[in-house]
CSV table of C-alpha atoms in Angstrom, one decimal:
chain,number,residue,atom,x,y,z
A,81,UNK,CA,100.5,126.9,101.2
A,82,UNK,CA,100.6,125.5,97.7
A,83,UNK,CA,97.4,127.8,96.9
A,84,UNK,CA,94.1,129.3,98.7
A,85,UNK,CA,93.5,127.2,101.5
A,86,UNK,CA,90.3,126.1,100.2
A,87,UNK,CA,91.6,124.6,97.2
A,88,UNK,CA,89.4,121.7,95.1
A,89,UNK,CA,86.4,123.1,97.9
A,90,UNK,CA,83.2,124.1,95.7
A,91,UNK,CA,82.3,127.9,96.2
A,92,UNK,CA,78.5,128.0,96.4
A,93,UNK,CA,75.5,130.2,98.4
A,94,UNK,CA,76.4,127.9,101.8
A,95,UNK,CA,79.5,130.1,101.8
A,96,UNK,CA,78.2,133.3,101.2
A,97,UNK,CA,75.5,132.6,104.6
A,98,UNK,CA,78.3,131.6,106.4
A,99,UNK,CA,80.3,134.3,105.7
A,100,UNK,CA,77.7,136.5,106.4
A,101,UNK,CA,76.4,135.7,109.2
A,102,UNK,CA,76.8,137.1,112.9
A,103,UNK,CA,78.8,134.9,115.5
A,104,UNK,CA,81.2,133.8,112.9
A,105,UNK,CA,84.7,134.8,113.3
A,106,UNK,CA,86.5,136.9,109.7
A,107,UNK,CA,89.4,135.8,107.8
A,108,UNK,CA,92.1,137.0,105.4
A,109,UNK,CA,92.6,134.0,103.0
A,110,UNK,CA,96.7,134.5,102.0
A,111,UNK,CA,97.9,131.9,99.4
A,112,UNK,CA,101.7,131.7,99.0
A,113,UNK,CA,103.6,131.6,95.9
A,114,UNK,CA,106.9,130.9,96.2
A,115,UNK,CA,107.5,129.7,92.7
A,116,UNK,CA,111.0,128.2,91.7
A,117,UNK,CA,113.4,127.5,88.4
A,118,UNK,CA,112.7,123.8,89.6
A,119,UNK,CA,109.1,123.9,90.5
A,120,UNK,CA,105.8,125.9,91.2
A,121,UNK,CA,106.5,126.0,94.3
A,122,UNK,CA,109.7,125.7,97.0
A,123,UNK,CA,108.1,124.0,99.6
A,124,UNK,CA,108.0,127.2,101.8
A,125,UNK,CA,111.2,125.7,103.7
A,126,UNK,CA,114.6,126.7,103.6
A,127,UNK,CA,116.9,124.6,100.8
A,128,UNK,CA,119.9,124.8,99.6
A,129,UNK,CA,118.8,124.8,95.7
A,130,UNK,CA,115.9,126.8,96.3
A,131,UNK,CA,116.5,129.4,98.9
A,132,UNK,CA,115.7,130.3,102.4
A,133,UNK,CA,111.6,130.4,101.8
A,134,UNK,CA,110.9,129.6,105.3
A,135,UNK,CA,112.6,132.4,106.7
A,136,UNK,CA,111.3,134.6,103.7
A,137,UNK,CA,108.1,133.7,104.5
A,138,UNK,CA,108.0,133.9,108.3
A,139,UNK,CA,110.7,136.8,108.7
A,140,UNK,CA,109.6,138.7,105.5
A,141,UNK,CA,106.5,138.1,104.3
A,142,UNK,CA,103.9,137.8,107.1
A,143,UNK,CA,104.8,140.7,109.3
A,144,UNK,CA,104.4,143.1,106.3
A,145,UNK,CA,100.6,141.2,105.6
A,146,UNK,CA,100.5,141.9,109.5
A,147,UNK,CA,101.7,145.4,109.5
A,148,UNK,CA,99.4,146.5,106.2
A,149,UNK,CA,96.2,144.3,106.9
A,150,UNK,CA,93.9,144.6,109.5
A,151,UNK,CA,95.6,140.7,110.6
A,152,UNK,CA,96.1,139.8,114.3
A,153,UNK,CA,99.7,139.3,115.0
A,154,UNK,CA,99.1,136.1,117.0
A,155,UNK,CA,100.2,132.5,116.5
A,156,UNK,CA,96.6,131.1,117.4
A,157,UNK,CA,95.4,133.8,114.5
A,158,UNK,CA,97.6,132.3,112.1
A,159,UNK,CA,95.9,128.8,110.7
A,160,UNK,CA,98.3,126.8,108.3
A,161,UNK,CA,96.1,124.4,105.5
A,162,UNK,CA,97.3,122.3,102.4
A,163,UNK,CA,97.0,119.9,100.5
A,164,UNK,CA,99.3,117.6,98.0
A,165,UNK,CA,102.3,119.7,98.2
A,166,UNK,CA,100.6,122.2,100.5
A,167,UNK,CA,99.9,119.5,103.0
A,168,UNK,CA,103.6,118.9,102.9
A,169,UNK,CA,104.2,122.3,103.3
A,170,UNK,CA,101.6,123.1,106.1
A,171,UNK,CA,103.2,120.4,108.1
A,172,UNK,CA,106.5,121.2,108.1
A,173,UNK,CA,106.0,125.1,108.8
A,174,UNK,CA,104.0,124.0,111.3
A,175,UNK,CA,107.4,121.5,112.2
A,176,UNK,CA,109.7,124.1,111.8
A,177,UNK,CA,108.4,127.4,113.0
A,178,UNK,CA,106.1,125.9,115.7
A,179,UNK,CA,105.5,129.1,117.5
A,180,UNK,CA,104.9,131.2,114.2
A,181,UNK,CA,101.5,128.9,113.3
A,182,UNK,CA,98.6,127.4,115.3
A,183,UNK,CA,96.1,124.8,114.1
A,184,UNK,CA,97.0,123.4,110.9
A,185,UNK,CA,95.4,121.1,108.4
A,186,UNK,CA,97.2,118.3,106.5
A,187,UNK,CA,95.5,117.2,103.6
A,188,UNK,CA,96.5,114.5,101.4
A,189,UNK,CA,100.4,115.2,102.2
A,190,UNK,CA,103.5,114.8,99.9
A,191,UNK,CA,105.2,112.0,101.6
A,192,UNK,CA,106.2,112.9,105.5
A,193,UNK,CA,108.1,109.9,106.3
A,194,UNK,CA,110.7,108.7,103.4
A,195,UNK,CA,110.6,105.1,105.1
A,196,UNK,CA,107.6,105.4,102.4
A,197,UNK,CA,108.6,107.6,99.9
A,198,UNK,CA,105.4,107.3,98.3
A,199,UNK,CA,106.2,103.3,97.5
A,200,UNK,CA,110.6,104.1,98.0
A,201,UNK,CA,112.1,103.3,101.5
A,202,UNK,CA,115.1,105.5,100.7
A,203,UNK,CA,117.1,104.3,103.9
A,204,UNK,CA,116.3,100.4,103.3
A,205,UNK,CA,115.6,100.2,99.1
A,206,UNK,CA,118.8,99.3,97.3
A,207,UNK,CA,117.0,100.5,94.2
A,208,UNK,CA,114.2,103.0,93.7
A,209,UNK,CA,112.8,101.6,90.7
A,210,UNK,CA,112.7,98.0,91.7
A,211,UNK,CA,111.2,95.9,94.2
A,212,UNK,CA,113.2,92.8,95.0
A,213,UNK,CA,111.7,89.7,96.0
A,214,UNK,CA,114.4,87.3,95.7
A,215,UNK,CA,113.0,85.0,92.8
A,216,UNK,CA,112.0,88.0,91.1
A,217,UNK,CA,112.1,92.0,90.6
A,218,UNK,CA,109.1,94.0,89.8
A,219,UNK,CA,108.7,97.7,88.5
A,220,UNK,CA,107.9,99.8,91.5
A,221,UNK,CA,104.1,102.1,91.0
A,222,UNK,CA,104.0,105.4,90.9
A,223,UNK,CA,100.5,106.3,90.6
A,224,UNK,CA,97.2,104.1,90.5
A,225,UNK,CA,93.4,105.0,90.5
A,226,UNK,CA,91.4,104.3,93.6
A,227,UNK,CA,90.6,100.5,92.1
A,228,UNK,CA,94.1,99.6,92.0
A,229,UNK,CA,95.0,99.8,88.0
A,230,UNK,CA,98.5,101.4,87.8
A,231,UNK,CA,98.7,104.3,85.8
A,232,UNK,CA,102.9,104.5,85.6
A,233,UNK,CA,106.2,103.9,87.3
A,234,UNK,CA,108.1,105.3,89.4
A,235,UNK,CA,111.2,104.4,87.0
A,236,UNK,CA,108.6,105.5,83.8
A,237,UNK,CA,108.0,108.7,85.4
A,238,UNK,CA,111.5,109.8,86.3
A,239,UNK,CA,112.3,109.0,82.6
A,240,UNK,CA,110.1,111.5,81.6
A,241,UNK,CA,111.3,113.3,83.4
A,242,UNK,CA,115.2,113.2,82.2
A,243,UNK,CA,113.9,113.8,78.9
A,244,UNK,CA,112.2,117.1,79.6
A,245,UNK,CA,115.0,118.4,81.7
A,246,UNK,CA,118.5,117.8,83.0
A,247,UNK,CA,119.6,118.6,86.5
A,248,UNK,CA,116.0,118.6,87.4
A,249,UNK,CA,115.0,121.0,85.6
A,250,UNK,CA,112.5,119.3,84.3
A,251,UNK,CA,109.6,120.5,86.3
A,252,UNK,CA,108.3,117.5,87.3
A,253,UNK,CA,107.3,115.8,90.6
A,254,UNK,CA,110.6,113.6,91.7
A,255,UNK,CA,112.8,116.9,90.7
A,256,UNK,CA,111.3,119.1,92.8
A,257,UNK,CA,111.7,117.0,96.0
A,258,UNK,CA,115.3,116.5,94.9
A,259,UNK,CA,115.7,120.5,94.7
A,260,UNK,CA,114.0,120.6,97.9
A,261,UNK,CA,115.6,118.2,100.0
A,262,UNK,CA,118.5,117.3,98.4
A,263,UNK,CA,122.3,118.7,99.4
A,264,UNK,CA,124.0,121.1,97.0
A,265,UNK,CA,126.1,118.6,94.1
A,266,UNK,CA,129.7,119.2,93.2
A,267,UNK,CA,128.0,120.5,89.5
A,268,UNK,CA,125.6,123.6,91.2
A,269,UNK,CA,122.3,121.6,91.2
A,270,UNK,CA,120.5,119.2,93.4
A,271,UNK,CA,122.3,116.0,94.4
A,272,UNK,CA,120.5,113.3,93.0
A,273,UNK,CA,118.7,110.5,95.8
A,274,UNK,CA,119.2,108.0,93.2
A,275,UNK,CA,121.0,107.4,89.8
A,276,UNK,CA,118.4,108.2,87.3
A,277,UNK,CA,119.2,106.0,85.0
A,278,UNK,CA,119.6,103.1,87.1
A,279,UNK,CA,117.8,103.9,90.6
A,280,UNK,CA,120.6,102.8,92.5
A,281,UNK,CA,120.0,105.3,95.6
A,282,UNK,CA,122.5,107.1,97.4
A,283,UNK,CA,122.4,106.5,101.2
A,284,UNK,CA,124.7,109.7,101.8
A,285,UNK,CA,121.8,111.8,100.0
A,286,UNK,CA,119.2,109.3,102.1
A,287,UNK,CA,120.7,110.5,104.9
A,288,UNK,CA,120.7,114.1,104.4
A,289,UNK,CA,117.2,114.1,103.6
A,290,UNK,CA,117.1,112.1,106.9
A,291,UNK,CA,118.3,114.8,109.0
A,292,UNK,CA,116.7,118.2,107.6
A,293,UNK,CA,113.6,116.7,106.0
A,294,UNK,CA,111.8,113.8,107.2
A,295,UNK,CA,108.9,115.4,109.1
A,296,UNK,CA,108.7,111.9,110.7
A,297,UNK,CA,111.8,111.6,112.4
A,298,UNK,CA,112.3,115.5,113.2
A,299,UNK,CA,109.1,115.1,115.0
A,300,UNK,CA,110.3,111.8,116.6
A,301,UNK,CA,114.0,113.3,117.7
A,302,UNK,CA,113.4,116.6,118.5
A,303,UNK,CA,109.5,116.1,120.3
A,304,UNK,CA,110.7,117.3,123.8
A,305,UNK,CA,110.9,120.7,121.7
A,306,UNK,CA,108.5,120.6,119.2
A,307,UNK,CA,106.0,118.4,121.0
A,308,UNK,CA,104.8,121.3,123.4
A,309,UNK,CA,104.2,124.0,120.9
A,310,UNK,CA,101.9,121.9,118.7
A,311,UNK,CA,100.1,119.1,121.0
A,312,UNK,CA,96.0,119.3,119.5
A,313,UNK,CA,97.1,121.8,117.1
A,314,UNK,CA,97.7,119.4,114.0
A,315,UNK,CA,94.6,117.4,111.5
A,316,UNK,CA,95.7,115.3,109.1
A,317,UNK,CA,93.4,113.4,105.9
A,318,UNK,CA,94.1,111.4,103.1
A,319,UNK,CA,92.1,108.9,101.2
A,320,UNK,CA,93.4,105.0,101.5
A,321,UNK,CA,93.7,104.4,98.1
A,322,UNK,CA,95.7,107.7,97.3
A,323,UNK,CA,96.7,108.1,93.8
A,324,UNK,CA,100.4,108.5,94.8
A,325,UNK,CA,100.4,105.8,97.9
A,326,UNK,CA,100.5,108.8,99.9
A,327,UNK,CA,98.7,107.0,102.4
A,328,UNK,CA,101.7,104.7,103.5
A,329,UNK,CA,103.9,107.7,105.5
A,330,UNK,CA,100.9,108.9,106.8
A,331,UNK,CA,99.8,105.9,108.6
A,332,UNK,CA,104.1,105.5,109.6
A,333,UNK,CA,103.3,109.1,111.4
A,334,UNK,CA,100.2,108.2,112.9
A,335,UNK,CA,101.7,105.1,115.0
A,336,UNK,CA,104.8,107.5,116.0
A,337,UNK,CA,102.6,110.3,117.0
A,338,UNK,CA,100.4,108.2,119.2
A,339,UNK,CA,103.4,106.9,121.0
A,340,UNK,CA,104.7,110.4,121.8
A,341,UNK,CA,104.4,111.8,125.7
A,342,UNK,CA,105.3,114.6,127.6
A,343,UNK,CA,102.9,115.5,126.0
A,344,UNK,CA,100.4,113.6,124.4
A,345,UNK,CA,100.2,115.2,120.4
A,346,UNK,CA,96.6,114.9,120.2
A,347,UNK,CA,97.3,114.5,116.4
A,348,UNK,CA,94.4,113.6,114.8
A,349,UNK,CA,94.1,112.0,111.5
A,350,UNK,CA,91.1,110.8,109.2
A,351,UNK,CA,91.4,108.1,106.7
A,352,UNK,CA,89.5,107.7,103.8
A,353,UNK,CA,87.9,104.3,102.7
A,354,UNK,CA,88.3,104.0,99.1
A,355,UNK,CA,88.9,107.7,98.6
A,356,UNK,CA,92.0,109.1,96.2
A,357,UNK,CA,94.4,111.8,96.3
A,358,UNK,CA,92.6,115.0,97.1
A,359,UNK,CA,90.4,114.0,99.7
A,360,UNK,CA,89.8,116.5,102.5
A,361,UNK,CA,87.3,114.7,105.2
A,362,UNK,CA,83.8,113.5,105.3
A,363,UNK,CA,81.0,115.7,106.2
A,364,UNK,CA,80.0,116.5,110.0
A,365,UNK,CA,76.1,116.7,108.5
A,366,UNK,CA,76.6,114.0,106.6
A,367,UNK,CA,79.5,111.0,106.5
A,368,UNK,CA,78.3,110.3,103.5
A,369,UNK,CA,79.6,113.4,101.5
A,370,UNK,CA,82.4,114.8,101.3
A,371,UNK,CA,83.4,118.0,103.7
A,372,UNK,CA,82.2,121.3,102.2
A,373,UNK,CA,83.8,124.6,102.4
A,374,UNK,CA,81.5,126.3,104.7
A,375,UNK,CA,82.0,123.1,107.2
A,376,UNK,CA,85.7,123.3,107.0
A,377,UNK,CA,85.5,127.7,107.2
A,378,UNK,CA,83.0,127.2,110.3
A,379,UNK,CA,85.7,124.6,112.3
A,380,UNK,CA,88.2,127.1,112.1
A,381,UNK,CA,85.7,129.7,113.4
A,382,UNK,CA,85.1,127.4,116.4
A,383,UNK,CA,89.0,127.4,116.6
A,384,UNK,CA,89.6,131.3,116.5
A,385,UNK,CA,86.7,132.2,118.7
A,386,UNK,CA,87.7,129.4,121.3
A,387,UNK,CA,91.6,130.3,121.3
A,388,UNK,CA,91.3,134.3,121.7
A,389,UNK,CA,92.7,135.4,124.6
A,390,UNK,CA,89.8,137.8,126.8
A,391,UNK,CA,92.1,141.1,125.9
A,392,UNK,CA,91.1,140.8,122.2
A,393,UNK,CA,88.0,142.6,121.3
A,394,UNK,CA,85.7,141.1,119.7
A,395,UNK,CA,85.1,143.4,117.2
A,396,UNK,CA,88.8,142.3,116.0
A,397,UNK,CA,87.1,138.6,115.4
A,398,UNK,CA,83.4,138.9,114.3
């Protein structure tokens, strides 16, 4: 989801051996466009501004690639990897249609928990564009490079913005979540999290996003169901100095997931020291350097080979 799923990986003759080599399972590489008047992109979910993606996408879309490709039918056949948006995206199919998907790869995620909406706790935050310390208020970041120098705010950004585009139509980052996750306003488009002029938030809208969009806390409330269907299944990266604090709700679903039983997730998650927004993983051959395509393509050979049942032949993998 939000492209290929080798996306910012380096194409080079490694590849090519590995793809033509014997022992190594095949793949069909599907990238999903599911572009929007809001955004690139609808975040493959169902929404109320966007429309029902999800269930395009699992109820539509992929049985006719299964039915017109030479694709196995299976969940453990189907492998889910992202990153930015797409990471968002691959964890909340994953969340969402848990039997549709097997292993899945996080990378760099759009914000999973909104207790740390990249820098924004939208349930405990007053004001989105300020943080309040008492004796003094400071403009909250929105992006820095990996030494800490801030690029913009979140209150600079979302002025931009409303200037390119009304009802978020601008385009841009913070409208697209807001057409995402937001419930349908009284005027036809996306109720706003927050006054945009202002950044007062509104904890009616917090809560909405709460309910139907905090990968976080659907994991956390709902694990007796979900948790079963994708224990071991779910890898998740990010740098810890991502340009967008991504980092933060990452390391919030990290401590929940490790506290989960009944079963144990088995989510396992890599961070980064020093690294920005983009980063995948560090090389198996080499920790130094940073995980290459053919390293990445030959872990999810391990996984298909290791996960096909004994009735599949093996001239359907190879």
């Amino acid at each position: 989801p939000g492209g290929s799923a080798p996306v910012g990986f380096r194409v080079n003759n490694d590849v090519y051996k590995f793809w033509t080599e014997d022992g190594n399972a095949r793949f069909i590489a599907v990238s999903i466009r599911d572009a929007t008047p809001y955004y690139d992109t609808a975040y493959s979910v169902d929404s109320v501004n966007s429309g029902p993606y999800g269930t395009a996408i699992t109820e539509e879309l992929i049985p006719y690639l299964e039915s017109q490709f030479r694709m196995i039918p299976e969940k453990w056949a189907r492998i889910l990897a992202g990153g930015s948006t797409g990471g968002w995206e691959t964890l909340a199919m994953k969340v969402f249609y848990p039997d549709i998907f097997g292993r899945t790869y996080v990378w760099y995620p759009d914000g999973v928990d909104f207790n740390y909406y990249q820098l924004i706790n939208i349930y405990n935050d007053d004001n989105a564009y300020y943080s309040d310390f008492g004796w003094v208020k400071t403009e909250r970041p929105s992006a820095r490079d990996t030494h800490g120098n801030i690029r913009f705010t979140v209150k600079q950004e979302n002025y931009f913005e409303m200037a390119a585009g009304p009802s978020n139509r601008s385009g841009g980052q913070w409208s697209v979540w807001e057409a995402t996750y937001s419930p349908l306003g009284a005027d036809g488009f996306p109720q706003p999290i927050w006054d945009q002029v202002t950044g007062e938030i509104n904890k009616d809208v917090a809560e909405y996003w709460k309910e139907n969009f905090d990968l976080n806390y659907i994991l956390q409330e709902n694990w007796e169901e979900i948790g079963p269907k994708i224990a071991g299944d779910v890898h998740v990266t990010v740098g810890d100095m991502d340009n967008y604090y991504l980092n933060e709700a990452v390391y919030l679903l990290k401590a929940a997931m490790e506290k989960m039983e009944n079963p144990v997730s088995d989510m396992t998650f890599d961070f980064g020291a020093n690294q920005g927004h983009g980063w995948k993983g560090w090389s198996p051959a080499n920790p130094e350097k940073a995980l290459a395509l053919q390293e990445w393509l030959a872990q999810l050979s391990e996984y298909m080979i290791e996960n096909a049942p004994e009735e599949v032949e093996k001239n359907w993998i190879y």
